[in-house]
Every structure is written in structure tokens, then in C-alpha cells.
Coordinates of C-alpha atoms (C1' of nucleotides) in Angstrom, one line a residue:
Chain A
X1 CA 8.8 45.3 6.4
X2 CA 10.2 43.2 3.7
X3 CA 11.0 45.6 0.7
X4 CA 11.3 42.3 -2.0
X5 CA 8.2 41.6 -0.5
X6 CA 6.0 42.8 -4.2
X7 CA 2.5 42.1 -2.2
X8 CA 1.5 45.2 -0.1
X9 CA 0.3 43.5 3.2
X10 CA -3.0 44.8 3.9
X11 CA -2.8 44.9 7.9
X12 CA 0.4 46.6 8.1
X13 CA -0.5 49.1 5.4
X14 CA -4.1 50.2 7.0
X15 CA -5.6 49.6 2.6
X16 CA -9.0 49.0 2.4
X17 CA -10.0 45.3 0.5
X18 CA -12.7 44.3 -1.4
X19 CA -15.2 46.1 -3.4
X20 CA -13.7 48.2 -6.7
X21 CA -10.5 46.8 -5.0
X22 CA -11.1 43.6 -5.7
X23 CA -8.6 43.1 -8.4
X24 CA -5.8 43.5 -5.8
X25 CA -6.9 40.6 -3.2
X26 CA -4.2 37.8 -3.2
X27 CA -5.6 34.8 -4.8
X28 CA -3.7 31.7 -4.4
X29 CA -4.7 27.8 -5.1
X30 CA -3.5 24.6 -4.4
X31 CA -3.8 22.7 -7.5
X32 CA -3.5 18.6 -6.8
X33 CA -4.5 16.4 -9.4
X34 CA -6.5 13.2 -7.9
X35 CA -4.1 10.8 -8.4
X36 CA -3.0 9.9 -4.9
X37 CA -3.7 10.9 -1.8
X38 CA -2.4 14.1 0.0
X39 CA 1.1 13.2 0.5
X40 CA 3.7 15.6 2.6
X41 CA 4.7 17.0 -0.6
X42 CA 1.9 18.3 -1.5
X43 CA 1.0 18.9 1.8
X44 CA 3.8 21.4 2.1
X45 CA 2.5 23.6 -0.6
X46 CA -1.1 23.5 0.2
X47 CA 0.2 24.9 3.5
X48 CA 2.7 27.6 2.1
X49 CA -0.4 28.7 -0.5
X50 CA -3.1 28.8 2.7
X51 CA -0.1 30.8 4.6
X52 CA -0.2 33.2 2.3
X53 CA -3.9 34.0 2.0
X54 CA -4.3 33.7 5.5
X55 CA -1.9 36.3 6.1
X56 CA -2.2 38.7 3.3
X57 CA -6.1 37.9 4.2
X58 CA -7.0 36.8 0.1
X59 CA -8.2 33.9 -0.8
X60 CA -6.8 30.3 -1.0
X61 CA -8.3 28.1 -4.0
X62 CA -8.4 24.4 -4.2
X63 CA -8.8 23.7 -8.1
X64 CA -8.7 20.1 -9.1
X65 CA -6.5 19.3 -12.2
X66 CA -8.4 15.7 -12.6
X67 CA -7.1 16.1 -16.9
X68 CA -5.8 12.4 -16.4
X69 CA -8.7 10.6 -17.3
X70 CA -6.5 7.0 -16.8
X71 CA -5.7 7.7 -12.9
X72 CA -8.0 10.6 -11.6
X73 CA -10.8 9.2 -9.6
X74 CA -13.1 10.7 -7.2
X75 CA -11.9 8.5 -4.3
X76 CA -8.7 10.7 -4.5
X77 CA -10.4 13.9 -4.6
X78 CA -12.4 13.1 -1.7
X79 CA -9.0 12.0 0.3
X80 CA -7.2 14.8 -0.6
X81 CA -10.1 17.1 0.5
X82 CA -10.3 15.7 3.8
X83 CA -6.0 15.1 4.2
X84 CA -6.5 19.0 3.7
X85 CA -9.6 19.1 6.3
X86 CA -7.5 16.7 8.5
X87 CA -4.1 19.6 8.5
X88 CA -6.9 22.6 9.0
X89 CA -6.4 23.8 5.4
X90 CA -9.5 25.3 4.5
X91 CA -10.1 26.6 1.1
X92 CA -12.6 29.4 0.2
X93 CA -13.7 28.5 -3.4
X94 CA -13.5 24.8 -4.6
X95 CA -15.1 21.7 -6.3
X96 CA -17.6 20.9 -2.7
X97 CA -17.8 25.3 -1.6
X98 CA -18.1 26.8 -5.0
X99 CA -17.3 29.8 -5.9
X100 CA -17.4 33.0 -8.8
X101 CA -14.6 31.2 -10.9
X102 CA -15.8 27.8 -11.1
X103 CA -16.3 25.2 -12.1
X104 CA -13.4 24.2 -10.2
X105 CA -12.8 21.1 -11.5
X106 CA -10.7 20.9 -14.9
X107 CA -12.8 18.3 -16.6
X108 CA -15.6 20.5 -16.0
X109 CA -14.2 23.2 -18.0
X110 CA -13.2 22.2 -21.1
X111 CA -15.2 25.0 -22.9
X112 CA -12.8 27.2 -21.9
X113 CA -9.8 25.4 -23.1
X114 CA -11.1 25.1 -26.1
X115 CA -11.9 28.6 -26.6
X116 CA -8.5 29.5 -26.0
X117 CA -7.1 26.7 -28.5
X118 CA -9.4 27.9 -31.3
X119 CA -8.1 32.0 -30.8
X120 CA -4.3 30.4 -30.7
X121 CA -5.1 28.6 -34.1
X122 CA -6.8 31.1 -36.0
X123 CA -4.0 33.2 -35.2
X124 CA -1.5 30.5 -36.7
X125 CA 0.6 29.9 -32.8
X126 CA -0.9 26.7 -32.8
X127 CA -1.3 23.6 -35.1
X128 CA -3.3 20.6 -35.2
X129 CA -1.5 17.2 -35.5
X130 CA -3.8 14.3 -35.2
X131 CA -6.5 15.3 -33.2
X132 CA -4.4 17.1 -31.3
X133 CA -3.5 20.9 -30.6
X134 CA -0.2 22.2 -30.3
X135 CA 1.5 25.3 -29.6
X136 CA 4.0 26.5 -31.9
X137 CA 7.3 27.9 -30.0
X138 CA 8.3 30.9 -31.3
X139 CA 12.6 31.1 -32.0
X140 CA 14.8 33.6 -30.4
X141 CA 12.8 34.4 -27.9
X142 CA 13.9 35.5 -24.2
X143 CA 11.6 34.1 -21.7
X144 CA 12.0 35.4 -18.1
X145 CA 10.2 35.6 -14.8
X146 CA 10.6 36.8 -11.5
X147 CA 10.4 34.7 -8.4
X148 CA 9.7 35.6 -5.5
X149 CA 11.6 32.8 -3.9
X150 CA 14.5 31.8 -6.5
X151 CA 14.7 36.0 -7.8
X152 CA 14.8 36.3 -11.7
X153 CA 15.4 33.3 -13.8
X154 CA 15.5 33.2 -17.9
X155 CA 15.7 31.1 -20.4
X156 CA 16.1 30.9 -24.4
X157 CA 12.7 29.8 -26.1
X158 CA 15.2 27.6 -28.5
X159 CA 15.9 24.8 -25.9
X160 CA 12.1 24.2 -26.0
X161 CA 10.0 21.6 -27.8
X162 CA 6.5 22.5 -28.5
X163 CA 4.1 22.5 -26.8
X164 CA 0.5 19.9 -26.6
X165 CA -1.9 22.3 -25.1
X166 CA -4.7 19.8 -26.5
X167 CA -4.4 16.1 -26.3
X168 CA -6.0 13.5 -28.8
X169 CA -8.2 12.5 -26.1
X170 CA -10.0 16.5 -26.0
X171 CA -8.5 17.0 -22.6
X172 CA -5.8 19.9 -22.1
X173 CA -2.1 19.3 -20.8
X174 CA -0.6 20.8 -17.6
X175 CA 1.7 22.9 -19.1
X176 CA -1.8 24.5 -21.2
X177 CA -4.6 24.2 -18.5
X178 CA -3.0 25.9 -15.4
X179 CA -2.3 28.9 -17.7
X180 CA -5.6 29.5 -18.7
X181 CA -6.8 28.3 -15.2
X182 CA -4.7 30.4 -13.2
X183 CA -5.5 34.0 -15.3
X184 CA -9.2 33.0 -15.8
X185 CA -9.7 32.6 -11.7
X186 CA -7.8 35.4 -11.2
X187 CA -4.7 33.9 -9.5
X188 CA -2.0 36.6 -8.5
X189 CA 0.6 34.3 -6.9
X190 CA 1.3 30.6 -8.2
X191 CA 2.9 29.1 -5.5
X192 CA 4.0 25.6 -6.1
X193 CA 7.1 23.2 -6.2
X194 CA 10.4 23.8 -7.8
X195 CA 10.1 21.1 -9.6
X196 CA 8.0 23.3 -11.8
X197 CA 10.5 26.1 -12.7
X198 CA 11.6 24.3 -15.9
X199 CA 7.7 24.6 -16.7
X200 CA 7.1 27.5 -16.2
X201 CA 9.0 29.6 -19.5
X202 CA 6.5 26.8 -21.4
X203 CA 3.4 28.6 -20.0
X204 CA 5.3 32.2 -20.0
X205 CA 4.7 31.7 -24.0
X206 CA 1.3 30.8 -23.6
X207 CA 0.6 34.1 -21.4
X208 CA 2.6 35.8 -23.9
X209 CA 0.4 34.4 -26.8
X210 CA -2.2 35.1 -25.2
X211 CA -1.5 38.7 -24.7
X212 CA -2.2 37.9 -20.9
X213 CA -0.5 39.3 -17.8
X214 CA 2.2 36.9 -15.7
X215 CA 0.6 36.1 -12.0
X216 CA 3.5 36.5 -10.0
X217 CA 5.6 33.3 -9.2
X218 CA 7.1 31.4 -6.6
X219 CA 8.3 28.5 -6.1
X220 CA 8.7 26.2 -2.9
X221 CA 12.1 24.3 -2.2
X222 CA 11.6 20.2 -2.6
X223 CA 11.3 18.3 0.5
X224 CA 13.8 15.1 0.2
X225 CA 14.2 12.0 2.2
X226 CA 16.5 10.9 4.7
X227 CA 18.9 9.8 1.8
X228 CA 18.5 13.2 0.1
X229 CA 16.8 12.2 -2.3
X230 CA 13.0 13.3 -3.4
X231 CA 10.7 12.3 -1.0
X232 CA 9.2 8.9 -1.8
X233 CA 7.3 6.0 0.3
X234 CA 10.7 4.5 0.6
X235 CA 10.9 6.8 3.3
X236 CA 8.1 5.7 5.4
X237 CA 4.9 7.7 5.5
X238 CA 3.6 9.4 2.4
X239 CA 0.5 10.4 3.1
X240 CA -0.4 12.6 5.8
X241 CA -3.1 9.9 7.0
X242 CA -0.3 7.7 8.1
X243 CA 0.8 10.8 10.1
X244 CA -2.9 10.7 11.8
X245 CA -2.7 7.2 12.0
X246 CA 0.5 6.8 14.3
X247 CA -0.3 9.9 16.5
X248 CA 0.7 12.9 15.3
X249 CA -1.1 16.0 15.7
X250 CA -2.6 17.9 12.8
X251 CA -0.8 20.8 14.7
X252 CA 2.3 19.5 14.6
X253 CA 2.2 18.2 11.3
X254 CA 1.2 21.4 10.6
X255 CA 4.3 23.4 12.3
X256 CA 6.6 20.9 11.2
X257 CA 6.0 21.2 7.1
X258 CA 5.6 25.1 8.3
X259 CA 9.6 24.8 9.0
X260 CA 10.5 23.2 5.3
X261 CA 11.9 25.7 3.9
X262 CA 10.7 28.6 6.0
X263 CA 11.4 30.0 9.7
X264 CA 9.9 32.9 11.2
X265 CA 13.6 34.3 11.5
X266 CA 13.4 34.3 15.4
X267 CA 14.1 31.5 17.7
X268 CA 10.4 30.2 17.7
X269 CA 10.4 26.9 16.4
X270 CA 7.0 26.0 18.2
X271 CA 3.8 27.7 16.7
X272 CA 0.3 27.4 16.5
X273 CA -1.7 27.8 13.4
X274 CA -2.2 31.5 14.0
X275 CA 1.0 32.6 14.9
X276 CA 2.2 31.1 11.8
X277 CA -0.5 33.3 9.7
X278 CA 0.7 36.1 11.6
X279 CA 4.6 35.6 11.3
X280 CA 4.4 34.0 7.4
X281 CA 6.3 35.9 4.6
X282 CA 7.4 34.5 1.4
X283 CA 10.2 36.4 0.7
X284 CA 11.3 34.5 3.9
X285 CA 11.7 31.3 1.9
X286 CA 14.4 30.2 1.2
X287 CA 15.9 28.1 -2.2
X288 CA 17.6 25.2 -0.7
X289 CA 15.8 22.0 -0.3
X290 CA 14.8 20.5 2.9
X291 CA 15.3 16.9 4.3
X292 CA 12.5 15.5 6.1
X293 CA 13.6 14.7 9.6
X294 CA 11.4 11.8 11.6
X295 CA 13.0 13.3 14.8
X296 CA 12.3 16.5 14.4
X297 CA 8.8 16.2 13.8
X298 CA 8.4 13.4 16.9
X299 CA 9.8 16.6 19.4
X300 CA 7.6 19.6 17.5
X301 CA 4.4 16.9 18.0
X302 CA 5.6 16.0 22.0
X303 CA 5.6 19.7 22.2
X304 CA 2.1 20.2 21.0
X305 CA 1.0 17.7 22.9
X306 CA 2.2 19.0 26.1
X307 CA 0.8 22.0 25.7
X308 CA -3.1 20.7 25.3
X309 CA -5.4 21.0 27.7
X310 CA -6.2 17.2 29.8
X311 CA -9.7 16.5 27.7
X312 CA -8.4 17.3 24.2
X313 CA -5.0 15.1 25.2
X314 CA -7.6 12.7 26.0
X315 CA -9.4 12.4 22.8
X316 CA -6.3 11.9 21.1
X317 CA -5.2 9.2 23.0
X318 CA -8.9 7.4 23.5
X319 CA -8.7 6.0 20.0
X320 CA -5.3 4.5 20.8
X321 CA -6.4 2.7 23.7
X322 CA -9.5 1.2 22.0
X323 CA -7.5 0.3 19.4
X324 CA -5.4 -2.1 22.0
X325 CA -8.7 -3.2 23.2
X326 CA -8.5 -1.6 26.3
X327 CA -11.5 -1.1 28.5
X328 CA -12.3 2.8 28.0
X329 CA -15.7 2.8 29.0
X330 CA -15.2 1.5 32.3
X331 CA -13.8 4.3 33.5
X332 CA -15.0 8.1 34.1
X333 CA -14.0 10.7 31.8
X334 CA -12.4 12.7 34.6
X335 CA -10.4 9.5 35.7
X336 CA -8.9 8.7 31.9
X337 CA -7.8 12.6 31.8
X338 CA -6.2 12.9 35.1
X339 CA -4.1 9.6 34.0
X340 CA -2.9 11.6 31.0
X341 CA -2.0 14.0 33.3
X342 CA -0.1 11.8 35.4
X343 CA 1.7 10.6 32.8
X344 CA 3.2 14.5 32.3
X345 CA 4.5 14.4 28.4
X346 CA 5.2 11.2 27.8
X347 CA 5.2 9.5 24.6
X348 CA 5.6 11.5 21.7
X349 CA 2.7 10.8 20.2
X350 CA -0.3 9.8 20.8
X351 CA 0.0 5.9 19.9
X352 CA 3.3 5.8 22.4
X353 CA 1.5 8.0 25.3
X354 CA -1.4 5.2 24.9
X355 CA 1.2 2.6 25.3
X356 CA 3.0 4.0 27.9
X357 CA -0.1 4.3 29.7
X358 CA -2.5 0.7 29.3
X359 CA -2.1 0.2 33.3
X360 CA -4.4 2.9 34.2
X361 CA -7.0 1.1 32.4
X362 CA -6.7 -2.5 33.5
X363 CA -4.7 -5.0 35.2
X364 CA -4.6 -7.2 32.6
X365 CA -1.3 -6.0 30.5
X366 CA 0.7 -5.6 33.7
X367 CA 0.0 -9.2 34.3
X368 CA 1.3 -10.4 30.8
X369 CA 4.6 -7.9 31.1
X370 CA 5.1 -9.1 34.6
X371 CA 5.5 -12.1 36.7
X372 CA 6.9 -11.0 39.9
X373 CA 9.3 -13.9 39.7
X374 CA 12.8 -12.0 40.0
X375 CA 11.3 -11.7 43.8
X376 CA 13.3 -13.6 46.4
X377 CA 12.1 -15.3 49.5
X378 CA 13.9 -12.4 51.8
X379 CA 12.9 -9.8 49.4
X380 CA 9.4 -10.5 49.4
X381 CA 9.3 -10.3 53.0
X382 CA 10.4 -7.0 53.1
X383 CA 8.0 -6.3 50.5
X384 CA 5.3 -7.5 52.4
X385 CA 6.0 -5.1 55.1
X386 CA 6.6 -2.0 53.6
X387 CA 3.1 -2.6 51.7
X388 CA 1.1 -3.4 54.4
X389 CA 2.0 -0.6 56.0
X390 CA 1.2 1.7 52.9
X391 CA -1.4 0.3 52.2
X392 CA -2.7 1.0 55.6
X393 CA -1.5 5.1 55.3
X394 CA -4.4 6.9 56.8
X395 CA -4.6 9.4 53.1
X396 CA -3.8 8.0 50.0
X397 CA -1.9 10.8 48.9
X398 CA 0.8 10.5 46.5
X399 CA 3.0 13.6 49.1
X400 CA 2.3 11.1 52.0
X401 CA 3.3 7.9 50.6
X402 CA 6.4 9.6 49.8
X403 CA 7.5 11.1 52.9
X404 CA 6.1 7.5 54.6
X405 CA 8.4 5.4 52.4
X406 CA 11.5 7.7 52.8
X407 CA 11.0 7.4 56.1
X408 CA 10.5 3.9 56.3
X409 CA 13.5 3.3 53.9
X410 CA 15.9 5.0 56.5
X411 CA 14.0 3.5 59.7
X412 CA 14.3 0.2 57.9
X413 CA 17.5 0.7 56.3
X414 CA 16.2 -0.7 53.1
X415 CA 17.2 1.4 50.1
X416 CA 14.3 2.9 48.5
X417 CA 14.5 2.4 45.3
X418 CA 14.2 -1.8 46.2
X419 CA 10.8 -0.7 47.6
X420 CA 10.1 1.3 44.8
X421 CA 11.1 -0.3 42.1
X422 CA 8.9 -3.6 42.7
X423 CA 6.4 -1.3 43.9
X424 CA 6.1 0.2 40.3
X425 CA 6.4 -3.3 38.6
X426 CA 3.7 -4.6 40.4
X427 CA 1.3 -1.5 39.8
X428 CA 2.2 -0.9 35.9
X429 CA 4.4 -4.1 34.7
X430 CA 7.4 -1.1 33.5
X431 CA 10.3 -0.7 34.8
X432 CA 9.7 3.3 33.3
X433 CA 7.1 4.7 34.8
X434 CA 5.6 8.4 36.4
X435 CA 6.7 8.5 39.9
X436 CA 5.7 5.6 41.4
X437 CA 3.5 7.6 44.0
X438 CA 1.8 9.3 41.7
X439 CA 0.4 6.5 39.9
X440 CA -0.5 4.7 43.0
X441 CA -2.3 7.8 44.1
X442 CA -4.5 7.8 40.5
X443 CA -5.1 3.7 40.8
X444 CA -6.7 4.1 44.1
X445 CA -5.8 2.3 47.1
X446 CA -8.1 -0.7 46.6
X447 CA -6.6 -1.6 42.7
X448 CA -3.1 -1.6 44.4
X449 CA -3.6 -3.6 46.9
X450 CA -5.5 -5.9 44.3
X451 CA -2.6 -6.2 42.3
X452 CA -0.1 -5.5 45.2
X453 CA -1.5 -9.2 46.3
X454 CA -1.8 -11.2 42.7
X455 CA 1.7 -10.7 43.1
X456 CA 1.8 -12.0 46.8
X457 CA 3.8 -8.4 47.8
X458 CA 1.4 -7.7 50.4
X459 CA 0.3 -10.4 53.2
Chain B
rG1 C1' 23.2 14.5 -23.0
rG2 C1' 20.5 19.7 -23.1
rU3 C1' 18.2 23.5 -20.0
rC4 C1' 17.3 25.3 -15.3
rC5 C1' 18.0 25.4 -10.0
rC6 C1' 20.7 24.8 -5.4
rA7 C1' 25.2 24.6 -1.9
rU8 C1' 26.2 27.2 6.5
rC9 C1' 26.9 21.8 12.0
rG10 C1' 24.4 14.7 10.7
rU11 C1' 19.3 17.3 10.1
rC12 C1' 15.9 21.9 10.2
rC13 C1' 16.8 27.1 10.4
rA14 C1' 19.4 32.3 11.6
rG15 C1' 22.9 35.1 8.8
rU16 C1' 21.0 40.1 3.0
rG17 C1' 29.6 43.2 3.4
rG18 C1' 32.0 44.9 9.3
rC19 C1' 27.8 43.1 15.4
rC20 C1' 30.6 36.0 13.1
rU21 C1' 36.8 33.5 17.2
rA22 C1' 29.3 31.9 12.6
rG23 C1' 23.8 31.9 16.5
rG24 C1' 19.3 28.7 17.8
rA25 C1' 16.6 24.0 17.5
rC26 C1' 16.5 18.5 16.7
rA27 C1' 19.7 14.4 17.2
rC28 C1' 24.1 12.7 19.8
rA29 C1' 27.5 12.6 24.4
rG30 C1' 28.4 14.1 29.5
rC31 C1' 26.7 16.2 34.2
rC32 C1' 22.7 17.9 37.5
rC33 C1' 17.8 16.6 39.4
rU34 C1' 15.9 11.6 40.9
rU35 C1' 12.2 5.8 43.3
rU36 C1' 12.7 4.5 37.2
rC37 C1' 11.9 6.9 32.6
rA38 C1' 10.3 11.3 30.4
rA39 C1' 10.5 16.4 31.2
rG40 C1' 13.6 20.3 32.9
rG41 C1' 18.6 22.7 33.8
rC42 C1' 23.8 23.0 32.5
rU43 C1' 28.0 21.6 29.4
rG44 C1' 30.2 19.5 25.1
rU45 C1' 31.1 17.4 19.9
rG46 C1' 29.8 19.6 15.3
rA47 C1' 29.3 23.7 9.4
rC48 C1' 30.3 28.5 5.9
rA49 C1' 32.1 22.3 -0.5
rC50 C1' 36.7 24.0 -3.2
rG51 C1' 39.6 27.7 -6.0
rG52 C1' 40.0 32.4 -7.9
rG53 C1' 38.6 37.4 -7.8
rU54 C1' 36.0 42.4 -6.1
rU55 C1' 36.6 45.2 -1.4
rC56 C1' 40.0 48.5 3.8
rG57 C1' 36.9 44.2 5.1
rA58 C1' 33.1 38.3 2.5
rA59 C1' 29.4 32.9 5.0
rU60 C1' 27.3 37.2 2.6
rC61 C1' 28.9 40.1 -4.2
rC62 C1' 31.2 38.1 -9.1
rC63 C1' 33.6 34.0 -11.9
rG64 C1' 35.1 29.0 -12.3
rU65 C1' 35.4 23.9 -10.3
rU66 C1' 33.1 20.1 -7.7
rG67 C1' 28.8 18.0 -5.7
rG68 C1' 23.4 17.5 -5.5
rG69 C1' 18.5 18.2 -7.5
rA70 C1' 14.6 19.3 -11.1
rC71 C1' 12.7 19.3 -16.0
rC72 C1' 13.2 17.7 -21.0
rG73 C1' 5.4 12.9 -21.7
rC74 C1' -0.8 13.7 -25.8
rC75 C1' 1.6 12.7 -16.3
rA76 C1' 0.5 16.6 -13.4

RNA sequence: GGUCCCAUCGUCCAGUGGCCUAGGACACAGCCCUUUCAAGGCUGUGACACGGGUUCGAAUCCCGUUGGGACCGCCA
């Protein structure tokens, strides 16, 4: 057990939740505002927050901080629900679910703001200018914190302007809302980017004028580009749709933002959801920011996908196919998955594995890769031979194609991969294929010799 | 500029004073396997930013320097 670790986990200490304990149950939330869809920023944090209520078993909140009236839209909210949906983040109060600290939307509770705004007036901490309300910062104060990622961290209340909770337009600011959000749901850990450490002595005063308790903080290390500098469409993808879109895995996705920032200390790089739940501790995180590396994440999602099961491989890939207009439906369920499996790994994702593998489903792309024109008049001859004879193998069995073409490759003293080779070209129009066999074996017999003789390879 | 934060291979992580001539993974290079490629196996290149302390002993603690980042909005 981690000592620094301030949240008693409730599995390994045997305590009874819920009921009269209530008060005690983790409560985290992933707070995006609808500006944009769920990019890998916020991606990570959603994650890290879900992580921790998963594993502490509380409860992860999705609160939607839509104050911006000029750029929150609904559209947004909707994407960023599903992007969430997409990554297997699912909350357990929110906007759609509901919940006993709602409403969970911040334009739906500006009662509450308000409420607070009058108490911080009346009791002279706040001032109106224009129509709008602002918090006075007190001089000479000490304002400190402890995180449970970055440890303690203070700061003089003198370097700080004051603060708008209230802006002209009736809507509260950041800086005001999540403070009176976060204590009136009940939030015991705020777990969000380190960009929001220099906030966060802001909203300590507004606790502290509040007379309210601190939740207990911590903050997640930034995720940066390639160029080290903070992630930003420059650098390809943003939002984790575009992920979907080119063939990743939710689960790898998943794993691979898992590993910004956080490891589960052994050498287990690959993980499923689960185990992640299971092997998750913040004190585990660590401070320094993370760069997003492309190849990292292209071998965690050819991992994942070598470890699914033929069918589910297949619905991954299906989309991919139709999307190239290939002819999916003219071939059995059974016949697309055993092609996947032929192709053994593959592609590391789903889009390449499709492209790697448009031969199984029709003839048509091998004829526009390959022209069978490289083939000389001798050559072909050969060819012929050797191909009429295989064709002619009493079982089409990739084993016994292999053992006849050996065979017949020493008899004829012909090298084999010169059989091979123009063997595979003719079948799939690569040069890169599965064993040649192999893929011969899942055409069928009748397909080769089809394309065997469009090429005139076979007599 | 002010405030705050960070600093181990190119990248992601391990390391919480002795087990570190610093470990794993990705990437890269080579070899093996081989009908091609992928996968797999083996090997290699490669880092504690720098300078001072503290200590019998420092990647680990302290100070400074340098370098990076964040925030300083009636955006969140």
C-alpha cells in the first residue's frame, strides 16, 4: 500500500460503503466545457478521473461547464458524450443519467451561483462593478494546497488580481463556478490538468470565504506534441474520433493515454480496461509532462488487435473494407474472419489490416496493382508447369502445397521463391503477403486458378 | 515581465539514499527464422541538464544555474 496515498482503498481495507458512509465515497468529475470535441487532452483526464472511481469504486461525474454562452453548443456536448461512450468512459450522474446533485449542467444552475454571490456581498468579500460580481482578494494571505500528484504547493494571495465570480452577462466564471460546483456535488478529489495549478490558490480563497472545506487536489501532467510543445492539431489528430476514424481501438486508445503520465510500476505495458482499474493509483503519477508518441500508440493498438478474438477483429475491419468499396456481402461471415486470421497481425490498425487484405475479397484490386508483365517467355513456362501441377494437388491444403512445391523446386531445380513469388503476385497483387500457401488455401482452388490464368501462369 | 510547476535513453515509463558499471517498452540498427512481409527470438546504439552542497554513500535530499512548460480573460 501506498502510504501518500490519503484515500483509504475500500477493497484492500475490507470498509463498508454507502449508507451513513456515504460522505466518504470518492466522488470525482470530468468537467469539459462544450466547446470542441473530446480531444486527447481531455480525453486523458476523463480517463485518469474514471480510473480513479473505478478503482476506489466511487463515483465518476460528468458535469458540463457550458458558462460560455458565445461557443458552447449542444452539438459539442453530445460529441463529447459519445467520444467518452466511444473510449468506454461511463459516468454515473450527468446531464443525459441524472443524478442527486443535478442539474448537471452549469447554465442550469445559476440559482446557486447566485446564492453564493449574494452571501459573499453581504458580507463585504465581494463587490459589484457594472453588472458584474467580484471577489475581493484579501492581502497577506498564504494560500496553500496539497497535491496529490505535484505534493504541497503555496502561494502569496498578493500576486493575485481579483477575482469576476459573476460576469455582466449573469453567467459565473471558471475560476467561481467549479468551486461552488465541486463542494455542492460533493466532489472529494479534483482531478484535472496542470494547467490549472495557477488557478487553483484563486478558488482556495473562495472555499476559504466560503468557510467551505478544500476537496483534495490533483493534478495531471500535460500531454505535448512531437515538438514538445502543448498538444495542438498541428500535431495530427485532436479528437479521439479521428483515432476511431483511422483504426484504432477504443482499447488501445484507452491503454495508451492510460501510460501518459502513469505506469503500473511493473513491466506491463499492455492492459485491458480492467486491469487498469485494478492496478490504477494516483500517487503513481508522476509530475513531468508526457509527449504523445504516434508509434507508440500504432504498437499498443497492433497488440490489442492481436489479441481479439476472429469475429470482433472482423467488425473492426468490415467498415474498412466497405469503405474501399469492397464486396463484403458476397462472402460468408466465417470466410471474412478466417481471412483475418490468415493475415496473423498485420496492419496496425484496422484501416492498414483492411488494406493489407482487399484480395480476399475480390480480384479486382490485384488486377490494378498487377500486370504480370515482369514475366518472361522462359519464365512463364516454368510457371505454367509448376501451376498445373498444383493446381491439380489431390487436397488443397496449405501443408501440402508446401511440401509439393519444395519438392518440386528441388526435382526441378528451380529456386522456390521464383515460384513463389509470382505465385503470390498473381493471387494478391503484393509482393508482402501471409505465406503464400496459406492464402491460396483460404481463396480456394477454383479463385486461383481463375486468377492463376488472367495472368496466363497456368495453361 | 510576475507567479507557479517540471527536468532519467529520440519517445513512454521503472527508480522514493546503498540492490544502479541506471532497468523495461516503443522507435532505430544488426543477426536468426523464412517463399515475401509482419510476427517472434537474440544482440546492439542510447539517458540521470549543469554546478555546488548534505551524507560513509545521491539519479534519489538541499541550494543555485540553465532549459522547458503553465497561468496571469467578464475562456474554461
Amino acid at each position: 500500500m501506498h502510504t501518500q496515498c490519503t484515500v483509504p482503498n475500500p477493497q484492500a481495507e475490507g470498509r463498508h460503503r454507502g449508507g451513513t458512509e456515504m460522505a466518504d465515497t470518492v466522488r470525482v468529475r470530468f468537467a469539459p466545457s462544450p466547446t470542441g470535441a473530446l480531444h486527447i487532452g481531455g480525453g486523458h483526464t476523463a480517463l485518469f478521473n474514471w480510473l480513479w472511481a473505478r478503482h476506489t469504486g466511487g463515483k465518476f461525474i460528468l458535469r458540463i461547464e457550458d458558462t460560455d454562452r458565445e461557443r458552447s453548443t449542444k452539438e459539442y456536448e453530445d460529441t463529447i458524450m459519445s467520444g467518452m461512450q466511444w473510449l468506454g468512459l461511463d459516468w454515473d450522474e450527468g446531464p443525459d443519467t441524472g443524478g442527486p446533485f443535478g442539474p448537471y449542467r452549469q447554465s442550469e444552475r445559476l440559482s446557486t451561483y447566485r446564492e453564493a454571490a449574494e452571501r459573499l456581498l453581504e458580507e463585504g468579500k465581494a463587490y459589484r462593478d457594472g453588472e458584474a460580481v467580484i471577489f475581493k482578494v484579501p492581502q497577506g494571505v498564504t494560500l496553500a494546497f496539497d497535491d496529490m500528484v505535484y505534493g504541497h504547493i503555496e502561494m502569496q494571495s498578493d500576486t493575485l488580481k481579483d477575482v469576476v465570480m459573476i460576469k455582466s452577462d449573469g453567467m459565473p466564471t471558471y475560476n467561481y463556478a467549479v468551486v461552488i460546483d465541486d463542494h455542492t456535488m460533493g466532489i472529494t478529489h479534483v482531478i484535472r490538468g496542470e494547467d490549472h495549478i495557477s488557478n487553483t490558490p484563486k478558488q482556495l480563497l473562495i472555499y476559504d470565504a466560503l468557510g467551505w472545506e478544500y476537496p483534495t487536489f490533483a493534478h495531471l501532467p500535460m500531454i505535448l506534441g512531437k515538438d514538445k510543445k502543448k498538444l495542438s492539431k498541428r500535431h495530427g489528430a485532436t479528437s479521439v474520433y479521428e483515432y476511431r476514424d483511422m483504426g484504432y481501438m477504443p482499447d488501445s486508445v484507452f491503454n495508451f493515454l492510460a501510460l501518459l503520465g502513469w505506469s503500473p510500476g511493473e513491466n506491463n505495458e499492455i492492459f485491458s480496461r480492467d486491469e487498469a482499474v485494478g492496478l490504477f493509483d494516483l500517487a503513481r503519477v508522476i509530475k513531468k509532462p508526457s509527449v504523445f508518441d504516434m508509434d507508440k500508440l500504432n504498437y499498443i493498438n497492433q497488440e490489442h488487435l492481436k489479441r481479439l478474438p476472429p469475429y470482433e477483429r472482423l467488425a473492426l475491419v468490415e467498415p474498412f473494407w466497405r469503405e474501399m468499396g469492397l464486396p463484403v456481402d458476397s462472402h460468408s461471415r466465417e470466410y471474412l474472419a478466417q481471412s483475418l486470421v490468415v493475415l496473423c497481425g498485420r496492419g496496425q490498425t484496422a484501416k492498414e489490416t483492411a488494406g493489407y487484405s482487399d484480395y480476399f475479397l475480390t480480384f479486382e484490386p490485384v488486377k490494378a496493382r498487377y500486370d504480370g508483365s515482369e514475366i518472361g517467355d522462359e519464365q512463364r513456362a516454368v510457371l505454367k508447369r509448376f501451376n498445373g501441377e498444383l493446381l491439380a494437388l489431390p487436397e488443397w491444403k496449405a501443408p501440402v502445397m508446401e511440401e509439393f512445391t519444395r519438392e518440386w523446386s528441388t526435382a526441378n531445380n528451380v529456386k522456390m521463391k521464383d515460384i513463389a513469388m509470382p505465385l503470390r503476385l498473381g493471387i494478391t497483387g503484393m509482393k508482402v503477403s501471409p505465406g503464400v500457401f496459406e492464402v491460396a488455401e483460404q481463396l480456394g482452388r477454383d479463385e486461383v486458378r481463375k486468377r492463376l490464368a488472367y495472368y496466363n501462369f497456368v495453361e
